[in-house]
Coordinates of C-alpha atoms in Angstrom, one line a residue:
M2 CA -38.5 -44.4 17.5
S3 CA -41.8 -45.6 18.9
A4 CA -41.3 -43.6 22.1
A5 CA -40.6 -40.4 20.0
R6 CA -43.7 -41.1 18.0
R7 CA -45.9 -41.5 21.1
T8 CA -44.5 -38.2 22.5
Y9 CA -45.3 -36.4 19.3
S10 CA -48.8 -37.8 18.9
S11 CA -50.0 -37.2 22.4
P12 CA -50.7 -33.5 21.9
L13 CA -52.5 -34.3 18.7
R14 CA -54.7 -36.8 20.5
E15 CA -55.4 -34.3 23.2
E16 CA -56.3 -31.6 20.7
S17 CA -58.6 -34.1 18.8
A18 CA -60.3 -35.1 22.1
R19 CA -60.8 -31.4 23.0
R20 CA -62.4 -30.6 19.6
T21 CA -64.6 -33.7 19.9
R22 CA -65.8 -32.5 23.3
I23 CA -66.6 -29.1 21.9
T24 CA -68.5 -30.6 19.0
I25 CA -70.5 -32.9 21.3
R26 CA -71.2 -30.1 23.7
G27 CA -72.4 -27.8 20.9
A28 CA -74.6 -30.4 19.5
A29 CA -76.1 -31.1 22.9
A30 CA -76.8 -27.4 23.5
T31 CA -78.5 -27.1 20.2
L32 CA -80.8 -30.1 20.9
F33 CA -81.5 -29.1 24.5
E34 CA -82.7 -25.7 23.3
R35 CA -84.6 -27.1 20.3
H36 CA -86.3 -30.1 22.0
G37 CA -85.9 -29.6 25.7
Y38 CA -83.7 -31.5 28.1
V39 CA -86.0 -34.5 28.9
S40 CA -86.9 -35.2 25.3
T41 CA -83.2 -35.1 24.1
T42 CA -81.5 -38.5 24.1
V43 CA -77.7 -39.2 24.1
K44 CA -78.3 -41.0 20.8
Q45 CA -79.7 -37.9 19.2
I46 CA -76.7 -35.9 20.6
A47 CA -74.3 -38.4 19.1
D48 CA -76.1 -38.2 15.7
E49 CA -76.1 -34.4 15.7
A50 CA -72.4 -34.4 16.6
G51 CA -71.5 -37.1 14.1
V52 CA -70.0 -39.5 16.6
A53 CA -70.8 -42.8 18.2
V54 CA -72.8 -43.0 21.4
R55 CA -69.8 -44.6 23.1
T56 CA -67.8 -41.5 22.2
V57 CA -70.3 -39.2 23.9
F58 CA -70.0 -41.3 27.2
T59 CA -66.2 -41.4 26.8
A60 CA -66.1 -37.6 26.7
F61 CA -68.9 -37.1 29.2
P62 CA -69.1 -40.1 31.5
D63 CA -72.0 -38.6 33.5
G64 CA -74.1 -38.3 30.3
K65 CA -76.7 -35.6 29.8
A66 CA -76.4 -33.8 33.1
Q67 CA -72.7 -33.3 32.6
L68 CA -73.3 -32.2 29.0
F69 CA -75.9 -29.6 30.1
R70 CA -73.7 -28.3 32.9
E71 CA -70.7 -27.9 30.7
A72 CA -72.7 -26.4 27.8
L73 CA -74.2 -23.8 30.2
D74 CA -70.9 -23.0 31.9
A75 CA -69.3 -22.5 28.5
A76 CA -72.0 -20.1 27.4
V77 CA -72.1 -18.1 30.6
A78 CA -68.4 -17.8 30.9
A79 CA -67.6 -17.0 27.2
D80 CA -65.4 -13.9 27.0
E81 CA -66.6 -12.7 23.6
P82 CA -69.7 -10.4 23.5
A83 CA -72.6 -11.5 21.3
A84 CA -72.0 -10.7 17.7
G85 CA -73.1 -7.3 16.6
M86 CA -73.7 -6.0 20.1
P87 CA -72.1 -2.5 20.7
P88 CA -72.2 -1.0 24.2
V89 CA -75.6 0.1 25.4
R90 CA -76.1 3.8 25.0
S91 CA -79.6 4.7 26.1
P92 CA -80.7 7.9 24.4
H93 CA -82.1 9.0 27.8
A94 CA -79.2 8.0 30.0
L95 CA -77.4 10.8 31.8
G96 CA -74.9 10.6 34.6
A97 CA -72.8 8.0 36.3
A98 CA -75.7 6.0 37.7
A99 CA -77.3 5.6 34.2
A100 CA -73.9 4.6 32.8
V101 CA -73.6 1.8 35.5
V102 CA -77.1 0.6 34.6
D103 CA -76.2 0.6 30.9
Q104 CA -73.0 -1.4 31.6
V105 CA -74.9 -3.9 33.7
V106 CA -77.6 -4.3 31.0
G107 CA -75.0 -4.7 28.3
Y108 CA -73.2 -7.5 30.1
G109 CA -76.4 -9.2 31.1
A110 CA -77.9 -9.1 27.7
A111 CA -74.8 -10.5 26.1
M112 CA -74.8 -13.3 28.5
L113 CA -78.5 -14.1 27.9
E114 CA -77.9 -14.0 24.2
R115 CA -75.4 -16.8 24.6
A116 CA -76.9 -18.8 27.5
G117 CA -80.6 -17.7 27.7
G118 CA -81.9 -20.6 25.7
L119 CA -80.2 -23.1 28.0
L120 CA -81.3 -21.3 31.1
I121 CA -84.9 -21.4 29.8
T122 CA -84.5 -25.1 29.1
S123 CA -83.5 -25.7 32.7
I124 CA -86.5 -23.7 34.0
E125 CA -89.0 -25.4 31.6
S126 CA -87.6 -28.8 32.5
S127 CA -87.3 -28.3 36.2
G128 CA -90.6 -30.0 37.0
A129 CA -89.6 -33.2 35.2
D130 CA -86.0 -33.7 36.0
P131 CA -84.1 -33.3 39.3
D132 CA -80.9 -32.1 37.6
M133 CA -82.7 -29.4 35.8
K134 CA -84.5 -28.4 39.0
R135 CA -81.1 -28.0 40.7
F136 CA -79.7 -26.0 37.7
A137 CA -82.7 -23.7 37.6
E138 CA -82.6 -23.1 41.4
D139 CA -78.8 -22.4 41.3
D140 CA -79.2 -19.9 38.5
A141 CA -82.1 -18.2 40.2
R142 CA -80.1 -17.9 43.4
A143 CA -77.1 -16.5 41.7
T144 CA -79.2 -14.0 39.7
A145 CA -80.9 -12.9 43.0
E146 CA -77.6 -12.4 44.7
N147 CA -76.2 -10.4 41.8
A148 CA -79.3 -8.2 41.8
R149 CA -79.0 -7.6 45.5
T150 CA -75.4 -6.7 45.2
L151 CA -76.2 -4.1 42.4
A152 CA -79.1 -2.7 44.4
E153 CA -76.9 -2.3 47.5
G154 CA -74.3 -0.5 45.3
L155 CA -76.8 1.9 43.9
H156 CA -78.1 2.6 47.4
R157 CA -74.6 3.3 48.8
S158 CA -73.9 5.7 46.0
G159 CA -77.1 7.6 46.7
W160 CA -78.5 6.8 43.2
L161 CA -81.8 5.1 44.1
R162 CA -84.9 7.1 44.2
A163 CA -86.0 8.2 47.7
D164 CA -89.1 5.9 47.6
V165 CA -87.2 2.9 46.4
T166 CA -85.7 0.5 49.0
V167 CA -82.8 -1.8 48.5
D168 CA -85.3 -4.8 48.7
H169 CA -87.5 -3.2 46.0
A170 CA -84.6 -2.4 43.7
A171 CA -83.2 -6.0 44.1
D172 CA -86.6 -7.4 43.2
V173 CA -87.0 -5.2 40.1
L174 CA -83.5 -6.0 38.9
Y175 CA -84.0 -9.7 39.5
T176 CA -87.3 -9.8 37.6
L177 CA -86.6 -7.6 34.7
S178 CA -83.1 -9.0 34.0
S179 CA -84.3 -12.6 34.2
P180 CA -84.0 -15.1 31.4
Q181 CA -87.8 -15.4 31.4
V182 CA -88.3 -11.8 30.5
H183 CA -85.5 -12.0 27.9
A184 CA -87.2 -15.0 26.3
L185 CA -90.6 -13.4 26.3
L186 CA -89.4 -10.3 24.5
R187 CA -86.7 -11.8 22.3
R188 CA -88.3 -15.1 21.3
D189 CA -92.0 -14.7 21.8
C190 CA -92.5 -11.0 20.9
G191 CA -89.7 -11.0 18.3
W192 CA -87.8 -8.0 19.6
D193 CA -84.3 -7.5 18.3
V194 CA -81.5 -7.4 20.8
D195 CA -81.0 -3.6 20.6
R196 CA -84.7 -2.9 21.3
Y197 CA -84.5 -5.3 24.3
R198 CA -81.3 -3.7 25.7
T199 CA -82.6 -0.1 25.3
W200 CA -86.0 -1.0 26.9
L201 CA -84.3 -2.7 29.8
A202 CA -81.8 0.1 30.5
D203 CA -84.5 2.8 30.2
T204 CA -87.0 0.9 32.4
L205 CA -84.4 0.3 35.1
R206 CA -83.3 3.9 35.0
S207 CA -86.7 5.4 35.2
T208 CA -88.0 2.9 37.8
L209 CA -85.0 2.9 40.2
L210 CA -82.8 6.0 39.7
R211 CA -83.2 9.5 41.0

């Protein structure tokens, strides 16, 4: 009887542990974005999640750094688009090249809506914490690589303007699609997401494409 009871309860314990991890991770993400990484303590995360400090370390043995990494990974990798975000359809977009830009902008904007706050947290905290410095550098490197890949694809397809080199296109894509620009326009200037996406798509199209 006891063996059967242990077999039955194990999936329940695993599901409970999974939900606890998600709750803690969500609480940490909220506090990191609200107060910054350095100022947020594990005690505050535990209080926000409604669990004991020991529970936080049981779920995340490496503490804040592991929490931040997993919160960021979950936000970046989420399959669902940001709520209320239809595909970008720039009123000035014509042709296959513009459609590619709209698709890239739509994907990037959805990701930044989910993860931009954490990315900005890592950037703003990079001077005070070595883990944040590493996270910020890793993201900048990945963003630059993605921008380069897109610029090379636009060049191979013959869609870049004659006066725009691959290097220039990659720099423009890297800069304008960055979490810093997203934060400036969405958070500081108060743009809604549709205005941001339309501006970015139109600016990239007019700056880079034939």
